[in-house]
Tab-separated table of C-alpha atoms in Angstrom:
chain	number	residue	atom	x	y	z
U	1	GLU	CA	-4.869	-52.085	-89.266
U	2	PRO	CA	-1.584	-52.368	-87.352
U	3	GLU	CA	-1.777	-54.275	-84.093
U	4	VAL	CA	0.223	-55.233	-81.036
U	5	THR	CA	1.257	-58.878	-81.086
U	6	GLN	CA	2.231	-60.984	-78.089
U	7	THR	CA	3.938	-64.342	-77.840
U	8	PRO	CA	3.437	-66.948	-76.609
U	9	SER	CA	-0.321	-66.985	-76.182
U	10	HIS	CA	0.032	-69.402	-73.272
U	11	GLN	CA	3.114	-70.090	-71.140
U	12	VAL	CA	3.298	-72.789	-68.485
U	13	THR	CA	6.272	-72.558	-66.118
U	14	GLN	CA	7.422	-74.218	-62.912
U	15	MET	CA	7.536	-72.015	-59.832
U	16	GLY	CA	10.963	-70.480	-59.382
U	17	GLN	CA	11.793	-70.509	-63.072
U	18	GLU	CA	12.450	-67.453	-65.177
U	19	VAL	CA	9.971	-66.505	-67.878
U	20	ILE	CA	10.150	-63.961	-70.709
U	21	LEU	CA	7.009	-62.626	-72.321
U	22	ARG	CA	7.377	-60.996	-75.716
U	23	CYS	CA	5.551	-58.178	-77.423
U	24	VAL	CA	5.863	-56.435	-80.772
U	25	PRO	CA	4.323	-52.960	-80.418
U	26	ILE	CA	2.897	-50.977	-83.324
U	27	SER	CA	5.864	-49.804	-85.361
U	28	ASN	CA	5.625	-46.007	-85.043
U	29	HIS	CA	4.658	-46.042	-81.369
U	30	LEU	CA	7.064	-44.675	-78.788
U	31	TYR	CA	5.466	-45.581	-75.450
U	32	PHE	CA	5.118	-49.118	-74.203
U	33	TYR	CA	3.273	-50.644	-71.285
U	34	TRP	CA	2.724	-53.912	-69.475
U	35	TYR	CA	-0.479	-54.703	-67.585
U	36	ARG	CA	-1.669	-57.887	-65.946
U	37	GLN	CA	-5.063	-59.347	-65.098
U	38	ILE	CA	-5.415	-62.092	-62.524
U	39	LEU	CA	-8.384	-64.330	-63.326
U	40	GLY	CA	-11.637	-62.617	-62.364
U	41	GLN	CA	-9.930	-59.408	-61.265
U	42	LYS	CA	-9.219	-55.950	-62.662
U	43	VAL	CA	-6.601	-55.084	-65.245
U	44	GLU	CA	-3.606	-53.693	-63.315
U	45	PHE	CA	-0.808	-51.450	-64.559
U	46	LEU	CA	2.726	-52.812	-64.163
U	47	VAL	CA	5.163	-50.549	-65.982
U	48	SER	CA	5.564	-47.957	-68.713
U	49	PHE	CA	8.659	-47.570	-70.899
U	50	TYR	CA	9.928	-44.781	-73.110
U	51	ASN	CA	13.248	-43.924	-74.701
U	52	ASN	CA	14.813	-47.138	-73.412
U	53	GLU	CA	13.995	-46.580	-69.799
U	54	ILE	CA	11.195	-47.132	-67.340
U	55	SER	CA	8.905	-44.095	-67.047
U	56	GLU	CA	6.716	-45.339	-64.239
U	57	LYS	CA	6.092	-48.564	-62.368
U	58	SER	CA	3.498	-49.810	-59.938
U	59	GLU	CA	4.018	-51.500	-56.574
U	60	ILE	CA	3.495	-54.851	-58.281
U	61	PHE	CA	6.592	-54.320	-60.434
U	62	ASP	CA	9.185	-55.364	-57.858
U	63	ASP	CA	12.781	-56.540	-58.301
U	64	GLN	CA	11.617	-59.823	-59.803
U	65	PHE	CA	10.353	-57.981	-62.868
U	66	SER	CA	12.328	-56.289	-65.619
U	67	VAL	CA	11.575	-54.902	-69.061
U	68	GLU	CA	13.740	-54.499	-72.094
U	69	ARG	CA	13.600	-53.350	-75.680
U	70	PRO	CA	16.379	-55.535	-77.071
U	71	ASP	CA	15.977	-54.358	-80.659
U	72	GLY	CA	13.879	-51.951	-82.685
U	73	SER	CA	10.764	-54.066	-82.607
U	74	ASN	CA	10.479	-56.267	-79.516
U	75	PHE	CA	9.502	-55.282	-75.983
U	76	THR	CA	9.898	-57.950	-73.313
U	77	LEU	CA	8.800	-58.548	-69.743
U	78	LYS	CA	10.974	-60.867	-67.663
U	79	ILE	CA	10.010	-62.431	-64.371
U	80	ARG	CA	13.163	-63.760	-62.722
U	81	SER	CA	11.837	-66.291	-60.234
U	82	THR	CA	8.164	-66.922	-60.772
U	83	LYS	CA	5.706	-67.393	-57.924
U	84	LEU	CA	2.282	-69.000	-57.942
U	85	GLU	CA	0.681	-65.575	-57.615
U	86	ASP	CA	2.268	-64.456	-60.893
U	87	SER	CA	-0.291	-66.592	-62.722
U	88	ALA	CA	-2.310	-64.107	-64.787
U	89	MET	CA	-2.948	-62.701	-68.252
U	90	TYR	CA	-0.215	-60.264	-69.197
U	91	PHE	CA	-1.076	-57.548	-71.701
U	92	CYS	CA	1.326	-55.391	-73.625
U	93	ALA	CA	0.188	-52.005	-74.950
U	94	SER	CA	1.692	-49.195	-76.973
U	95	SER	CA	0.809	-45.619	-77.850
U	96	GLU	CA	2.147	-42.946	-80.179
U	97	ALA	CA	2.578	-40.470	-77.370
U	98	ARG	CA	2.158	-40.217	-73.636
U	99	HIS	CA	-0.374	-37.410	-73.751
U	100	ASP	CA	-3.614	-38.379	-72.119
U	101	SER	CA	-5.624	-37.876	-75.272
U	102	GLN	CA	-3.693	-40.679	-76.949
U	103	PRO	CA	-5.249	-44.159	-76.902
U	104	GLN	CA	-3.292	-47.230	-75.932
U	105	HIS	CA	-3.435	-50.252	-78.205
U	106	PHE	CA	-3.372	-53.626	-76.497
U	107	GLY	CA	-2.316	-57.077	-77.575
U	108	ASP	CA	-4.419	-60.139	-76.848
U	109	GLY	CA	-2.183	-61.148	-73.989
U	110	THR	CA	-0.105	-64.060	-72.760
U	111	ARG	CA	-1.707	-66.398	-70.287
U	112	LEU	CA	0.983	-67.283	-67.725
U	113	SER	CA	0.355	-70.356	-65.617
U	114	ILE	CA	2.765	-71.089	-62.758
U	115	LEU	CA	2.762	-74.662	-61.448
H	1	ASP	CA	-6.481	-40.554	-60.914
H	2	ALA	CA	-10.080	-39.529	-60.249
H	3	LYS	CA	-12.498	-42.373	-59.619
H	4	THR	CA	-15.357	-43.462	-61.836
H	5	THR	CA	-18.541	-45.331	-60.963
H	6	GLN	CA	-20.264	-47.672	-63.401
H	7	PRO	CA	-23.088	-50.199	-63.061
H	8	ASN	CA	-21.785	-53.744	-62.673
H	9	SER	CA	-23.857	-55.087	-65.544
H	10	MET	CA	-26.370	-54.155	-68.236
H	11	GLU	CA	-28.407	-56.050	-70.770
H	12	SER	CA	-29.425	-55.064	-74.243
H	13	ASN	CA	-31.241	-56.557	-77.203
H	14	GLU	CA	-29.475	-56.942	-80.494
H	15	GLU	CA	-30.035	-54.084	-82.954
H	16	GLU	CA	-31.138	-51.697	-80.189
H	17	PRO	CA	-29.203	-48.699	-78.840
H	18	VAL	CA	-27.292	-49.052	-75.588
H	19	HIS	CA	-26.464	-46.247	-73.176
H	20	LEU	CA	-23.669	-47.075	-70.740
H	21	PRO	CA	-23.411	-44.519	-67.929
H	22	CYS	CA	-20.369	-43.404	-65.971
H	23	ASN	CA	-20.209	-41.060	-62.994
H	24	HIS	CA	-17.038	-39.127	-62.291
H	25	SER	CA	-18.062	-36.423	-59.847
H	26	THR	CA	-14.468	-35.613	-58.785
H	27	ILE	CA	-13.229	-35.049	-62.334
H	28	SER	CA	-10.766	-32.197	-62.753
H	29	GLY	CA	-10.595	-29.753	-65.623
H	30	THR	CA	-7.637	-31.516	-67.242
H	31	ASP	CA	-9.027	-35.078	-67.092
H	32	TYR	CA	-9.841	-36.792	-70.368
H	33	ILE	CA	-12.687	-39.325	-70.324
H	34	HIS	CA	-11.652	-42.553	-72.039
H	35	TRP	CA	-13.685	-45.666	-72.776
H	36	TYR	CA	-12.181	-49.076	-73.407
H	37	ARG	CA	-13.829	-52.439	-73.747
H	38	GLN	CA	-12.619	-55.984	-73.226
H	39	LEU	CA	-14.185	-58.789	-75.211
H	40	PRO	CA	-13.970	-62.296	-73.742
H	41	SER	CA	-10.436	-63.710	-73.891
H	42	GLN	CA	-9.027	-60.555	-75.486
H	43	GLY	CA	-7.031	-57.525	-74.410
H	44	PRO	CA	-8.678	-54.162	-73.730
H	45	GLU	CA	-9.659	-52.236	-76.852
H	46	TYR	CA	-9.853	-48.453	-77.148
H	47	VAL	CA	-13.365	-47.220	-77.961
H	48	ILE	CA	-13.500	-43.443	-77.691
H	49	HIS	CA	-12.377	-40.466	-75.626
H	50	GLY	CA	-13.355	-36.857	-75.019
H	51	LEU	CA	-12.635	-33.820	-72.894
H	52	THR	CA	-15.649	-31.498	-72.943
H	53	SER	CA	-17.594	-31.875	-76.186
H	54	ASN	CA	-19.569	-34.881	-77.359
H	55	VAL	CA	-17.612	-37.158	-79.675
H	56	ASN	CA	-18.527	-39.605	-82.419
H	57	ASN	CA	-16.470	-42.265	-84.129
H	58	ARG	CA	-17.145	-45.413	-86.116
H	59	MET	CA	-17.546	-47.493	-82.967
H	60	ALA	CA	-19.639	-45.322	-80.670
H	61	SER	CA	-20.636	-41.878	-79.426
H	62	LEU	CA	-19.628	-40.236	-76.171
H	63	ALA	CA	-22.016	-37.805	-74.532
H	64	ILE	CA	-20.454	-35.671	-71.798
H	65	ALA	CA	-22.596	-33.797	-69.292
H	66	GLU	CA	-22.215	-30.042	-69.226
H	67	ASP	CA	-20.660	-30.145	-65.736
H	68	ARG	CA	-18.480	-33.109	-66.840
H	69	LYS	CA	-19.431	-35.090	-63.756
H	70	SER	CA	-20.930	-37.859	-65.825
H	71	SER	CA	-20.739	-39.281	-69.319
H	72	THR	CA	-22.542	-41.868	-71.416
H	73	LEU	CA	-21.139	-44.229	-73.990
H	74	ILE	CA	-23.707	-44.838	-76.720
H	75	LEU	CA	-23.670	-47.872	-78.977
H	76	HIS	CA	-26.181	-47.014	-81.652
H	77	ARG	CA	-27.108	-50.570	-82.650
H	78	ALA	CA	-25.837	-53.302	-80.395
H	79	THR	CA	-24.563	-56.477	-82.006
H	80	LEU	CA	-23.655	-59.770	-80.381
H	81	ARG	CA	-20.013	-58.810	-80.887
H	82	ASP	CA	-20.512	-55.817	-78.569
H	83	ALA	CA	-20.913	-58.109	-75.566
H	84	ALA	CA	-17.940	-57.109	-73.423
H	85	VAL	CA	-16.835	-55.349	-70.255
H	86	TYR	CA	-16.809	-51.577	-70.819
H	87	TYR	CA	-14.437	-49.415	-68.809
H	88	CYS	CA	-14.762	-45.680	-68.221
H	89	ILE	CA	-11.340	-44.270	-67.291
H	90	LEU	CA	-10.188	-40.763	-66.448
H	91	ARG	CA	-6.719	-39.747	-67.566
H	92	THR	CA	-5.070	-36.596	-66.385
H	93	SER	CA	-2.385	-34.613	-68.094
H	94	TYR	CA	-1.564	-32.808	-64.875
H	95	GLY	CA	0.679	-33.683	-61.986
H	96	GLY	CA	3.268	-35.809	-63.688
H	97	SER	CA	0.940	-38.503	-64.945
H	98	GLN	CA	2.874	-41.004	-66.981
H	99	GLY	CA	-0.094	-42.142	-68.988
H	100	ASN	CA	-0.887	-45.499	-67.446
H	101	LEU	CA	-4.536	-46.534	-67.418
H	102	ILE	CA	-6.280	-47.330	-64.144
H	103	PHE	CA	-9.035	-49.856	-64.787
H	104	GLY	CA	-12.035	-50.318	-62.517
H	105	LYS	CA	-14.433	-53.250	-62.660
H	106	GLY	CA	-16.360	-51.777	-65.595
H	107	THR	CA	-19.835	-52.643	-66.845
H	108	LYS	CA	-20.423	-56.109	-68.236
H	109	LEU	CA	-22.734	-55.705	-71.230
H	110	SER	CA	-24.780	-58.697	-72.341
H	111	VAL	CA	-26.496	-58.588	-75.735
H	112	LYS	CA	-29.485	-60.834	-76.359
H	113	PRO	CA	-30.343	-61.987	-79.873
């Protein structure tokens, strides 16, 4: 069964450094999402992406964050200048369509640790 | 998105059925009821969804109350692998929703051998 893959599984970065998290969505999916989960807390929506542009973003997704689909397969999340509070699990998801009957398929996440 | 209410935790014995409840008294007519689960150290996983009628798939069944103000996720025979946090999420196709999921705290299901 096709799946969403994320790399790396664990990223350790010094505060203030830039970090790029990578995702390969399911190949025929058109909608892409990033979520994060701080340890012990709820899964939170960050951003959705369709047709090479952001569809919606949450308050968390400030100017330090950006997303890109640099080629036909990868979908990336960049954090420009990381802060301690960016430490979390980051999950990528994709879906065939945006309609609310369509499920989202998640990767197993990247654990980001900011020192 | 409309809010849902779930018990914080539930316990089950292996091989027995599990009924996970969800209240969504403010649900609107266009809200789909979705269930996801998150196994330890993994990303959320889609389980099932429905609008008005009960639904079955290979993972579970979804029973939706006639007034749609509550629903129940049914695992017919719990296995140890079903131990996870289960999330009941309402998704609306009205009002410009862009499709993002809003997760609550969910129900942590423990399965005893």
